[in-house]
Short mmCIF file of C-alpha atoms and ligand atoms in Angstrom, two decimals:
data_model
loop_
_atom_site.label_atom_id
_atom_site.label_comp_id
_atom_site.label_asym_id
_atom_site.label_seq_id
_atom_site.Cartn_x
_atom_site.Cartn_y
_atom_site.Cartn_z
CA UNK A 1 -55.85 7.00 35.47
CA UNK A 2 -56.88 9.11 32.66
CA UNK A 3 -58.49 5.38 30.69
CA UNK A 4 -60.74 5.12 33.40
CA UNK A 5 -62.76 8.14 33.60
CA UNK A 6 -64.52 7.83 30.38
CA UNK A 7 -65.60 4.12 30.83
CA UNK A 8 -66.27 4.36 34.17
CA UNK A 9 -68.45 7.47 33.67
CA UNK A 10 -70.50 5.71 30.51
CA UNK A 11 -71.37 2.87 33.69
CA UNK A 12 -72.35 5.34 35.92
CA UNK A 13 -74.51 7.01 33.49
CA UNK A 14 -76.39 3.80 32.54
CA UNK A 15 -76.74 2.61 36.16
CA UNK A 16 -78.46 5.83 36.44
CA UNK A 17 -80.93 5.39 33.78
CA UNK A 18 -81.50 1.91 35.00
CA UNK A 19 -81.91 2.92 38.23
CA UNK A 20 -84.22 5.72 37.27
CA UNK A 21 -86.15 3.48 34.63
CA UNK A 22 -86.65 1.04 37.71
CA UNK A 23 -88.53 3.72 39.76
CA UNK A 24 -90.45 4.78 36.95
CA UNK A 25 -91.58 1.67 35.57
CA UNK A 26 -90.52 -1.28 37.22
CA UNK A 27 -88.03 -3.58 37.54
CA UNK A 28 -88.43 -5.38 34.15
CA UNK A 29 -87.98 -2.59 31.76
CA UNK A 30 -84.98 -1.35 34.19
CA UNK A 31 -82.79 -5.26 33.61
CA UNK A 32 -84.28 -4.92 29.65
CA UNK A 33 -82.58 -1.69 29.36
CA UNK A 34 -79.46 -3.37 31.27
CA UNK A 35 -79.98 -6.78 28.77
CA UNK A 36 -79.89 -4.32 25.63
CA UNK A 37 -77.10 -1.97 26.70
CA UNK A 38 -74.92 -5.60 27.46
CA UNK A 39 -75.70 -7.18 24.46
CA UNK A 40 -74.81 -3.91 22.21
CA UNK A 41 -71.47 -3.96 24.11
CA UNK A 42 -70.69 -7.40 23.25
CA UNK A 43 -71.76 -6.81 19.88
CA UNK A 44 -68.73 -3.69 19.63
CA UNK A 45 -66.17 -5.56 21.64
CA UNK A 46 -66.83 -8.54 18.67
CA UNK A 47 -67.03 -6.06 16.29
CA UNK A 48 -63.83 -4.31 17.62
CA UNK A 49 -62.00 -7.23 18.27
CA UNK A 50 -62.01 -8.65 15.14
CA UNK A 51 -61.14 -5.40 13.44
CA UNK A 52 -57.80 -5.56 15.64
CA UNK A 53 -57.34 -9.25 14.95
CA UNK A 54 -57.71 -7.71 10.99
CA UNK A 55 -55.00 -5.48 10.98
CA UNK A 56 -52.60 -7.47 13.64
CA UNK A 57 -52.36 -10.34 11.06
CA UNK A 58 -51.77 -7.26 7.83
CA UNK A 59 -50.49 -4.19 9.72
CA UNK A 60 -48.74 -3.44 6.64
CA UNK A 61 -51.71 -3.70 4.49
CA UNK A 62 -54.76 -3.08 6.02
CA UNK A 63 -55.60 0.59 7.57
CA UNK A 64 -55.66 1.01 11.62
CA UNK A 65 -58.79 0.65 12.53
CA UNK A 66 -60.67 3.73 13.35
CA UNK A 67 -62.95 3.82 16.71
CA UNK A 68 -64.12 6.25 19.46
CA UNK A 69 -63.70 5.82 23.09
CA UNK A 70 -61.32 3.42 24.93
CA UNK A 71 -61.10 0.93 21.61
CA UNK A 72 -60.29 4.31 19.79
CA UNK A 73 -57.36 4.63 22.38
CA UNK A 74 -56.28 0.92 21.82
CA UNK A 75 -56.31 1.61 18.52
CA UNK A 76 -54.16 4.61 18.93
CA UNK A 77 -51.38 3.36 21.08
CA UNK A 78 -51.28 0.21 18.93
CA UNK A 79 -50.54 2.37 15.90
CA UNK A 80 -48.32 4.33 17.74
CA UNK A 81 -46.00 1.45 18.33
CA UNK A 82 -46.45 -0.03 15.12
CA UNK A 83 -44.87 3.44 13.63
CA UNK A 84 -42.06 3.49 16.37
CA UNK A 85 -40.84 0.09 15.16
CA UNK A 86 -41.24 1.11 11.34
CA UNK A 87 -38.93 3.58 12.03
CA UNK A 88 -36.44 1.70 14.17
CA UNK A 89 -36.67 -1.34 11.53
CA UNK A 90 -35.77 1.81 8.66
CA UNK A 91 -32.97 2.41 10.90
CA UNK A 92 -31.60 -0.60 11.07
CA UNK A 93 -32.37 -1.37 7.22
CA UNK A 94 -29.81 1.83 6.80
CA UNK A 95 -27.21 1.27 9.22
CA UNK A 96 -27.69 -2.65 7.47
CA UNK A 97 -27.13 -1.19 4.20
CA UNK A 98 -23.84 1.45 5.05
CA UNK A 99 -21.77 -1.49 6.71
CA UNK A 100 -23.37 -3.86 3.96
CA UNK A 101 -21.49 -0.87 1.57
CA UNK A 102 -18.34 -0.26 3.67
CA UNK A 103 -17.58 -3.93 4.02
CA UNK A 104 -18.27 -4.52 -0.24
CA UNK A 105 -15.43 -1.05 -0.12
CA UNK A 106 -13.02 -2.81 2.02
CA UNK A 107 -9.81 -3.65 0.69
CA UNK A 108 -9.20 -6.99 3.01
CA UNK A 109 -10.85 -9.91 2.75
CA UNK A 110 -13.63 -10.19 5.56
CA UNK A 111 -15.58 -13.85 6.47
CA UNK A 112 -18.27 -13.86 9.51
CA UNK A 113 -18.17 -17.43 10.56
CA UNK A 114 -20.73 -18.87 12.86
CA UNK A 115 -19.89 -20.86 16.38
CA UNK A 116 -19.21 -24.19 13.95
CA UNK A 117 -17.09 -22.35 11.80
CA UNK A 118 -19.72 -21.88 8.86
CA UNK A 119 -19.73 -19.13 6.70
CA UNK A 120 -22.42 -16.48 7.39
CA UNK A 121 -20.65 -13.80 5.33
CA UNK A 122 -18.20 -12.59 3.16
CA UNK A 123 -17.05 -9.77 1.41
CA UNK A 124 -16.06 -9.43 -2.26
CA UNK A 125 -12.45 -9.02 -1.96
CA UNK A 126 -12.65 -12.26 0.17
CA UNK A 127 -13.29 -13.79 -3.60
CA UNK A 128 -10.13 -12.13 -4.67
CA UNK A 129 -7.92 -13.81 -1.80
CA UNK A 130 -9.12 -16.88 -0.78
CA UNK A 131 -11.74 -17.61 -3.56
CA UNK A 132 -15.23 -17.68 -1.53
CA UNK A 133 -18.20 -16.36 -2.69
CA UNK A 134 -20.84 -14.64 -0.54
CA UNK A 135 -24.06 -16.85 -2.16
CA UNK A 136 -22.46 -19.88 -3.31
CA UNK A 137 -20.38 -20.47 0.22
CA UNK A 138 -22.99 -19.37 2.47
CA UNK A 139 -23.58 -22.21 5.37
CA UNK A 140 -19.99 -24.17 4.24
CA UNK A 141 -17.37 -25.10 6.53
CA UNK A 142 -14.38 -23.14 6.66
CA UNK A 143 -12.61 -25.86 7.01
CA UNK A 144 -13.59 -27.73 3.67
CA UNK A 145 -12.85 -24.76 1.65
CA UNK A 146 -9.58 -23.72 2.72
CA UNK A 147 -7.81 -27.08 3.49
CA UNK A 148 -4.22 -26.28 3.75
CA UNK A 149 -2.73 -27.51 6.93
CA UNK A 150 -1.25 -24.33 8.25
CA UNK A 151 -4.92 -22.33 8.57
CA UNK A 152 -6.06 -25.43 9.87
CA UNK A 153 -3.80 -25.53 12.75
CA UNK A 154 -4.12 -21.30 12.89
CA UNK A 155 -8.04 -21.88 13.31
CA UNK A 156 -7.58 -24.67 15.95
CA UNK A 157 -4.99 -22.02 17.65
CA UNK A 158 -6.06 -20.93 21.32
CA UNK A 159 -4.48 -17.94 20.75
CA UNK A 160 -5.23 -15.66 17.87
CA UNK A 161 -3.24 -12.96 18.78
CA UNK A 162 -0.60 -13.54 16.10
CA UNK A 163 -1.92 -13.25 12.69
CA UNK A 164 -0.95 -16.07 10.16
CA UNK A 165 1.37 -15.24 7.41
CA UNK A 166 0.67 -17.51 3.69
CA UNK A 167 0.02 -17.44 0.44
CA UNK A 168 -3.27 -17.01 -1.07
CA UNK A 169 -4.59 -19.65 -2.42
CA UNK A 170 -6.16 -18.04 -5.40
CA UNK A 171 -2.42 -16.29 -6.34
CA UNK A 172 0.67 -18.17 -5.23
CA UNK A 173 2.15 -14.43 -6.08
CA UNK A 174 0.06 -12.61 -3.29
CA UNK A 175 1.10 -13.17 0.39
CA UNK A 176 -1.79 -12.35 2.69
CA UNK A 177 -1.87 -12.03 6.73
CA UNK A 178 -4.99 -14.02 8.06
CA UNK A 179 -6.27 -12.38 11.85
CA UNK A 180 -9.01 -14.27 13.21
CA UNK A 181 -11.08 -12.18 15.59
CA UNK A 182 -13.53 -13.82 17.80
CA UNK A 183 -16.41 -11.64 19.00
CA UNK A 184 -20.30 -12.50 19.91
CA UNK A 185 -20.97 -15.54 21.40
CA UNK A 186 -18.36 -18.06 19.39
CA UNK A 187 -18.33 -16.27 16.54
CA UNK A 188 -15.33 -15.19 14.20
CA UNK A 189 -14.33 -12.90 12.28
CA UNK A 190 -11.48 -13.95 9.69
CA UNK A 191 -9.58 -10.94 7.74
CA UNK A 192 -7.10 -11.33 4.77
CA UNK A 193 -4.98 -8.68 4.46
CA UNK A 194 -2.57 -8.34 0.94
CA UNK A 195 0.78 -7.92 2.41
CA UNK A 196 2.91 -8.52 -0.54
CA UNK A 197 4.32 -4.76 -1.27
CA UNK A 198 5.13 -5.14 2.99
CA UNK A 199 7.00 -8.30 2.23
CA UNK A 200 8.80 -7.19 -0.49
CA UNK A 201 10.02 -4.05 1.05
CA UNK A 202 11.01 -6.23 4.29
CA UNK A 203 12.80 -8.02 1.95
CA UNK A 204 14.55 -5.36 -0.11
CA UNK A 205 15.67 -3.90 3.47
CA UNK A 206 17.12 -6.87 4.19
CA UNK A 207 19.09 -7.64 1.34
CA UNK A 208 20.08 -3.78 1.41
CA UNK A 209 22.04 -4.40 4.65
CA UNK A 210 23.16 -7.53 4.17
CA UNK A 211 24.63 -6.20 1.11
CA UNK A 212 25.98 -2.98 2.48
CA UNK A 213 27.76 -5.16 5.70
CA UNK A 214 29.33 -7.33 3.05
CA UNK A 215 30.48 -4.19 0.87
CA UNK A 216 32.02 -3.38 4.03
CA UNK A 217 33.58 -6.44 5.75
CA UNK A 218 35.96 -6.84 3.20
CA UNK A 219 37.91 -3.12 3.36
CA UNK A 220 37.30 -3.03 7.13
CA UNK A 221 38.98 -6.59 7.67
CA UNK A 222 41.71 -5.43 5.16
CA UNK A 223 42.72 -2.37 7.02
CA UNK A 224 42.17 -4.03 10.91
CA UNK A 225 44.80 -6.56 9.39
CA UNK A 226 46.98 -4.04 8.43
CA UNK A 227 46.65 -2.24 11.56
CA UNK A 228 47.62 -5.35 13.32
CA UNK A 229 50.64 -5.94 11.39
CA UNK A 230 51.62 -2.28 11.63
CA UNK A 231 51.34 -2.57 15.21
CA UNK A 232 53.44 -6.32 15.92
CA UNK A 233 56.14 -5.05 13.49
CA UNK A 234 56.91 -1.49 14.45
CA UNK A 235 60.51 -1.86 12.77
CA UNK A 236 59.00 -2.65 9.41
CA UNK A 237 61.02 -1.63 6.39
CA UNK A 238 59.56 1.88 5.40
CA UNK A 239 58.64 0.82 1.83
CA UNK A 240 56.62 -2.51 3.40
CA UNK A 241 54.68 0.05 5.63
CA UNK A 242 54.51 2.71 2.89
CA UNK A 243 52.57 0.06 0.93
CA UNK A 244 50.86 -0.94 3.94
CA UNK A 245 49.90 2.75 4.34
CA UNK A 246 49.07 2.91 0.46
CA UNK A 247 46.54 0.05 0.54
CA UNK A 248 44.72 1.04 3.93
CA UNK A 249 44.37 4.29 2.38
CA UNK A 250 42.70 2.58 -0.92
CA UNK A 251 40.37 0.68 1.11
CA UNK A 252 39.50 3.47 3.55
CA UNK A 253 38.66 5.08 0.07
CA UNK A 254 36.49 2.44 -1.01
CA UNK A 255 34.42 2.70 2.43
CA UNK A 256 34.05 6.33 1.97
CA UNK A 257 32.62 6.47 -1.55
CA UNK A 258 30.44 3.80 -0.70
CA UNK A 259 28.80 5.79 2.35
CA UNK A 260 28.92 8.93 0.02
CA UNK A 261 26.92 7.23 -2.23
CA UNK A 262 24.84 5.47 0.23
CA UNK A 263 24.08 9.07 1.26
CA UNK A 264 23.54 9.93 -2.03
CA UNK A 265 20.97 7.39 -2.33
CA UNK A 266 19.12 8.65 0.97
CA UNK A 267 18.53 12.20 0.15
CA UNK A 268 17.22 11.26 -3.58
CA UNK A 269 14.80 8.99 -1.94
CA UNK A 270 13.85 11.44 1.18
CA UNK A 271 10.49 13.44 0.55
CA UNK A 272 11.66 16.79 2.15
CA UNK A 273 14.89 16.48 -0.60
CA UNK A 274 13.16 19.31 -3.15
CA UNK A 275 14.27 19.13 -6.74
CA UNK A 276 16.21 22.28 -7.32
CA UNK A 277 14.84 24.41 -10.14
CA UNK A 278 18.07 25.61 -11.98
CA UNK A 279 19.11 26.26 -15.45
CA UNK A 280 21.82 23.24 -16.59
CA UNK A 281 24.16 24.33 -19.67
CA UNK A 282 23.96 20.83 -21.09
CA UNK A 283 27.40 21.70 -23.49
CA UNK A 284 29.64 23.49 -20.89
CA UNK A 285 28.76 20.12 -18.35
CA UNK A 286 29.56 18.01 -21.23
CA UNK A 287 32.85 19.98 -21.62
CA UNK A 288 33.75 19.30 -18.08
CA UNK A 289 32.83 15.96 -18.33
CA UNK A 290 34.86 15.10 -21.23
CA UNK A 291 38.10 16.77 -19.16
CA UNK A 292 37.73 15.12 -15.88
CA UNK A 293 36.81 11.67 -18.48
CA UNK A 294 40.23 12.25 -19.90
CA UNK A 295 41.96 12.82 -16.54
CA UNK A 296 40.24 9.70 -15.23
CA UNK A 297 41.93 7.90 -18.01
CA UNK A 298 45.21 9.17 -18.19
CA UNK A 299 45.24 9.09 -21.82
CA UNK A 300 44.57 5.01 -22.19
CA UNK A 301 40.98 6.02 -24.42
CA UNK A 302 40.31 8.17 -27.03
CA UNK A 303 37.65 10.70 -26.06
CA UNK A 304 35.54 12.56 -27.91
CA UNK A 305 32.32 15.10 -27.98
CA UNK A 306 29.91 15.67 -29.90
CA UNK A 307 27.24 18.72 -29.59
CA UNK A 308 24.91 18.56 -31.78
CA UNK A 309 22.58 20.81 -29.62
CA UNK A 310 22.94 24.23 -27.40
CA UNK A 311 20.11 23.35 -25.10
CA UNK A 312 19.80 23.75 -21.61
CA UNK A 313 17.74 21.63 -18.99
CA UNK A 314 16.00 22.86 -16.00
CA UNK A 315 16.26 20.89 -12.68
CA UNK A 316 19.30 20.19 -10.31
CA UNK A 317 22.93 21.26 -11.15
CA UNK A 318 24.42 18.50 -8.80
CA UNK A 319 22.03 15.87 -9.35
CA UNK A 320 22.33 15.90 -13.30
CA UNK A 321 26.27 16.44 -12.98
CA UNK A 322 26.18 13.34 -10.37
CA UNK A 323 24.11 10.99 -13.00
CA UNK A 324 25.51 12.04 -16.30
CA UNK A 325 29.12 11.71 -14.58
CA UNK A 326 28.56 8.47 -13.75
CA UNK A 327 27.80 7.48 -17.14
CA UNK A 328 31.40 8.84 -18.36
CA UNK A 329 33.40 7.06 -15.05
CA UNK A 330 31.79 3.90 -15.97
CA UNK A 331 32.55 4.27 -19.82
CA UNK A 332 36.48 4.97 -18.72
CA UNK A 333 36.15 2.42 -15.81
CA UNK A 334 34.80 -0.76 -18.27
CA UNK A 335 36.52 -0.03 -21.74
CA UNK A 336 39.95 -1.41 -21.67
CA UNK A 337 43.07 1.15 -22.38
CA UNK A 338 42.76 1.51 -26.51
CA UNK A 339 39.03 2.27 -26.56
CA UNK A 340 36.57 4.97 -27.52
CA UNK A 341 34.29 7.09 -25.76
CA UNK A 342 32.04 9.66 -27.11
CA UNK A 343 30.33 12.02 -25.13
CA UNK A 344 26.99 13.22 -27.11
CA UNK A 345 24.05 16.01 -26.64
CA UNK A 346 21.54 16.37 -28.81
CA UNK A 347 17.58 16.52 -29.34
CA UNK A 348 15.41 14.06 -30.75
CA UNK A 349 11.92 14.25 -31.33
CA UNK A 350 11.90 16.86 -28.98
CA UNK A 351 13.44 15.42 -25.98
CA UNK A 352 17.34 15.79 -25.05
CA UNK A 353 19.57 12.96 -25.23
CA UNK A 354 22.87 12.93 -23.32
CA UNK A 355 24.59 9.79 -24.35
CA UNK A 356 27.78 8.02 -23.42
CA UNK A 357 29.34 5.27 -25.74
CA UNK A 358 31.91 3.51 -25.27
CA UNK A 359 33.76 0.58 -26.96
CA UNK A 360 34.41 -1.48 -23.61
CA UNK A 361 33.58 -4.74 -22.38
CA UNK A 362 29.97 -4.60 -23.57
CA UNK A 363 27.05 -6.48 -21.29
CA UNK A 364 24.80 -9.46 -22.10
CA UNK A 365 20.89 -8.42 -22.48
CA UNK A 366 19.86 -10.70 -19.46
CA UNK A 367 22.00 -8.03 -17.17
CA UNK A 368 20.60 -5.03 -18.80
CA UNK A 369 17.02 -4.86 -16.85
CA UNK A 370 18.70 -5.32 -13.50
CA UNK A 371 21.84 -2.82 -13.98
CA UNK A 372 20.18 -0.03 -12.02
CA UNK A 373 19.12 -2.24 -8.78
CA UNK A 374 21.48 -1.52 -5.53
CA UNK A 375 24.92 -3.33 -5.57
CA UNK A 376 24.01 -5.03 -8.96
CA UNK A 377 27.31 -6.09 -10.57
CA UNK A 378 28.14 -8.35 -13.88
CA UNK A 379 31.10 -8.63 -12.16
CA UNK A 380 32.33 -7.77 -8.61
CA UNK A 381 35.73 -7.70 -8.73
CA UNK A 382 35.78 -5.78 -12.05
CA UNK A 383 33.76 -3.50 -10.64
CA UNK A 384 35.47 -3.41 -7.15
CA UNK A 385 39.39 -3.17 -8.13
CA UNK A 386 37.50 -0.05 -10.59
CA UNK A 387 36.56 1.41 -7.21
CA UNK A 388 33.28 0.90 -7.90
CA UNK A 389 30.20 0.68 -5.40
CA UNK A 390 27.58 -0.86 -6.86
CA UNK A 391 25.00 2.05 -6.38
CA UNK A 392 26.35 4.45 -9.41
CA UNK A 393 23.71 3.07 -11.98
CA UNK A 394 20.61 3.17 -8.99
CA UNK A 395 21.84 7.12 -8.20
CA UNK A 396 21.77 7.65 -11.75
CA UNK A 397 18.09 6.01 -11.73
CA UNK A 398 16.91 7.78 -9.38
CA UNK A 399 18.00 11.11 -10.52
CA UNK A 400 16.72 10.72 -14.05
CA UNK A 401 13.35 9.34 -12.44
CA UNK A 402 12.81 12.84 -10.37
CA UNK A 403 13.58 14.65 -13.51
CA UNK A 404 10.86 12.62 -15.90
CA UNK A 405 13.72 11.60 -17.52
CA UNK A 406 14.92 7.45 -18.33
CA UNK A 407 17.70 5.84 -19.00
CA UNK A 408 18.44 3.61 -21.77
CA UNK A 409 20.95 0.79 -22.54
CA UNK A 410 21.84 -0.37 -25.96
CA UNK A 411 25.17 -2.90 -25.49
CA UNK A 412 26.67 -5.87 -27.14
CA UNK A 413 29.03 -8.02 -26.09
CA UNK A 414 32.64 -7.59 -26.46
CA UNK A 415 31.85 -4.49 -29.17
CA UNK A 416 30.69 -1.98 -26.67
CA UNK A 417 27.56 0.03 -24.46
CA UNK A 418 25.77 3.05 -25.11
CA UNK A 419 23.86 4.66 -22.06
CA UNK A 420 21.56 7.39 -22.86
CA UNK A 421 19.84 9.88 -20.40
CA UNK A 422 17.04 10.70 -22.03
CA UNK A 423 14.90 14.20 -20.96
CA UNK A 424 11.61 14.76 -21.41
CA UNK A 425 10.96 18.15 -23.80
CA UNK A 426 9.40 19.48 -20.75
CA UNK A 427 12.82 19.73 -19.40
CA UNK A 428 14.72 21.35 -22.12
CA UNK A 429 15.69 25.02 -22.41
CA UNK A 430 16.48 26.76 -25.95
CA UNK A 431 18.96 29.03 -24.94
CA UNK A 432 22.42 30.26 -25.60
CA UNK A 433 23.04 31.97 -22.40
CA UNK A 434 22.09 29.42 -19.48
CA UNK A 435 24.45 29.25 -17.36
CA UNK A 436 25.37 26.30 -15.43
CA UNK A 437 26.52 27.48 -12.55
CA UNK A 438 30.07 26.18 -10.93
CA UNK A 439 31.40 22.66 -11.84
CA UNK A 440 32.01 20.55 -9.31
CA UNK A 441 34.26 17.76 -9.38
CA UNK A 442 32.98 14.58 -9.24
CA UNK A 443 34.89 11.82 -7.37
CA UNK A 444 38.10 10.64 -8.35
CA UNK A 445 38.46 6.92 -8.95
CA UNK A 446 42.31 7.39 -10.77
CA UNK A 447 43.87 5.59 -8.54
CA UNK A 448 41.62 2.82 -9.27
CA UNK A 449 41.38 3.07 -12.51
CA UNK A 450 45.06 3.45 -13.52
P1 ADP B 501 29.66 -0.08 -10.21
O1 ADP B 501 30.08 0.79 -9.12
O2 ADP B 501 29.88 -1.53 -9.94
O3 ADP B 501 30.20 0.33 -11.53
P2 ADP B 501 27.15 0.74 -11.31
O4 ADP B 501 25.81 0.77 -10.70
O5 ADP B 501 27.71 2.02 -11.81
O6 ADP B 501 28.10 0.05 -10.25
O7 ADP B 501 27.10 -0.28 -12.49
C1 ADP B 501 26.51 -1.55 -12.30
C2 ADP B 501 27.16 -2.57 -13.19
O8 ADP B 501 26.86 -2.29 -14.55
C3 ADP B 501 28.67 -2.55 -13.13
O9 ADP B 501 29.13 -3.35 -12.06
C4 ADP B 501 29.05 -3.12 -14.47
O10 ADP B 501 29.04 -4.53 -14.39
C5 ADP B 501 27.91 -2.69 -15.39
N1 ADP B 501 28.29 -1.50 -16.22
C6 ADP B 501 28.02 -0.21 -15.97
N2 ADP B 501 28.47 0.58 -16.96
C7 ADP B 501 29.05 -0.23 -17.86
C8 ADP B 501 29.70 -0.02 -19.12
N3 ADP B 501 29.85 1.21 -19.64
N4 ADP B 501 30.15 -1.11 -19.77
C9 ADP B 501 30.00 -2.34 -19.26
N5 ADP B 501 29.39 -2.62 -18.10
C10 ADP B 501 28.92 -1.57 -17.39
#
């Protein structure tokens, strides 16, 4: 109501002076005043008028126009607008710019396609997997840039719950999982995701049980047998069943020291299993080593030590007993009776190498990178009538790996292997008076062995 006062009141005040001009002098110089006062209203309404029509067709450029009155109120709530949608365009210009900034950041490829399956969008890493670039592809079919027949069929797919699984076509190396999300009207949204670390993990995990069920199939079937036979033939001489007996007991063996070191394996790789902070006498270990060696080879190898340094290591008692003893069962457990086997400590440029050599079997270099996977074996039933599990070389691994330390294999052939644990000088401890705590007795494997 407020607009109407003013103009209404400017109306009544000129009929008044018209009015009062008509009594005074007649109605002529009353309708001239009323012909001048219309005309110079026209004249402002032109005047005003195109002013607007000025600055509708530049807002950005030209200046609102200025004005008194009911124009000058126009004027105002035109303005007033014009700087409410400045600031919502800024606002979407931002929020533009952030997912313009989040979606360049994203690690999966991301494609906006259209109702007719045109590229609107994409992101940079949608270069990286399935080759597209943002300017060049714009408008292009899908379809005509990514031909192969399985994302054809997944983008004529009713359903796009299930994502597809392939390989990208700009790395035959990199599997990616395609998820086509429809949203707006007929539009999609198509996101490659890198899955190749998930893949290969899937896959370790499966060939980790399927090897640990065949590790296992063979002793279990051994001893059911024998259980069976045991059990049809109760009157059985007592030497047959005493070897019976013997040979479940070897197996039942075998199935134990494969879950021990199965369990071994789990608590190296488990994130609450803390590395212990203890002081390792490298010589007195060595020592004990080089005795339980000799009992594991009942005097068929020559064994020998050699300290040429009094250092100490810090880290865990068990775990560096477990690896390094490994390293002296497998030197007994692969050098035929006659061989040597020399235990060594010593420091080289600064870090400590613990090294067994041996004068065994020897392995060909194409083994050597693959010794320390899971159930890797040059040969199985060498290694299984040894009592061997497969996992020794990935516990030892492991265990050097949460110490900073590696492990290195020098072999040839039919002359002989030397593994080396090698520690980092971080590790090592100059001092005559570590102790090492108790030894404890690694797992016996005579039977096997002998
Ligand atoms: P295993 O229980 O079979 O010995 P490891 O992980 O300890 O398992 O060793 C993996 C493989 O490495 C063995 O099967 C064997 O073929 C080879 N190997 C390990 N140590 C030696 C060695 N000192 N001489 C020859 N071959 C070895």
């Amino acid at each position: 109501m407020g607009f109407w006062w003013r103009p209404l009141g400017v109306l009544a005040s000129v009929m008044l002076v018209a009015l009062i001009l008509w009594a005074a002098s007649g109605l002529v110089a009353a309708l001239g005043f009323l012909a001048g006062i219309q005309a110079f209203v026209m004249l402002r309404r032109l005047w005003q008028e195109f002013r607007l029509a000025r600055w509708l067709e530049h807002p950005d450029e030209v200046t609102p126009p200025d004005a008194t009155g009911t124009w000058g109120d126009i004027f105002y709530r035109l303005e007033k607008l014009q700087r409410r949608q400045r600031a919502s365009r800024s606002e979407l210009t931002n929020a533009l710019e952030q997912f313009e900034h989040a979606a360049q950041a994203v690690p999966d490829g991301m494609v906006i396609l259209n109702g007719n399956e045109q590229i609107e969008w994409c992101n940079p890493a949608s270069r990286k997997y399935m080759g597209l670039d943002s300017e060049r592809d714009r408008g292009q079919f899908i379809r005509y840039l990514m031909r192969q027949a399985h994302f054809l069929e997944f983008l004529d797919a009713v359903d796009y719950s299930r994502p597809l699984v392939c390989k990208s076509p700009t790395n035959r190396e990199v599997t990616l999982s395609l998820q086509l999300v429809p949203f707006g009207e007929g539009k999609k949204l198509l996101v490659a995701r890198d899955i190749t670390e998930l893949e290969r993990v899937d896959a370790m995990r499966r060939d980790f049980i399927a090897n640990v069920s065949h590790e296992l199939r063979t002793p279990l079937t051994v001893v059911g047998g024998f259980v069976e036979t045991l059990a049809d033939a109760p009157d059985l001489p007592a030497s047959e069943s005493r070897r019976y007996f013997d040979l479940m007991l070897d197996h039942t063996r075998r199935m134990q020291h494969l879950l021990d070191d199965l369990l071994t394996l789990s608590q190296l790789e488990s994130e609450e299993h803390i590395l212990k902070d203890e002081l390792v006498n490298v010589p007195e270990l060595a020592r004990a080593l080089k005795t339980e060696a000799e009992s594991l080879s009942r005097g068929r190898h020559q064994i020998s030590l050699r300290l040429d340094s009094s250092a100490s290591l810090k880290g865990s008692l068990q775990e560096i007993r477990s690896a390094l003893g490994n390293l002296v069962t497998n030197a007994v457990r692969y050098t035929p009776g006659g061989g040597e086997i020399t235990l060594a400590w010593c420091e080289h440029n600064g870090e400590g190498v613990f090294s067994v050599t041996d004068t065994g079997e020897g392995i060909a270099a194409e083994h050597i990178p693959r010794l320390t996977e899971r159930f890797y074996r040059i040969d199985r039933s060498r290694s299984r009538e040894t009592g061997g599990t497969g996992l020794g070389l990935a516990i030892v691994k492991h265990v050097l790996t949460r110490h900073g330390a590696r492990l290195d294999i020098q072999s040839t052939p039919g002359k002989g292997s030397t593994f080396s644990a090698i520690f980092p000088a971080t590790r090592i401890q100059q001092s005559s008076t570590a102790e090492s705590g108790k030894v404890i007795p690694f797992r016996e494997r005579e039977q096997a062995v002998g």
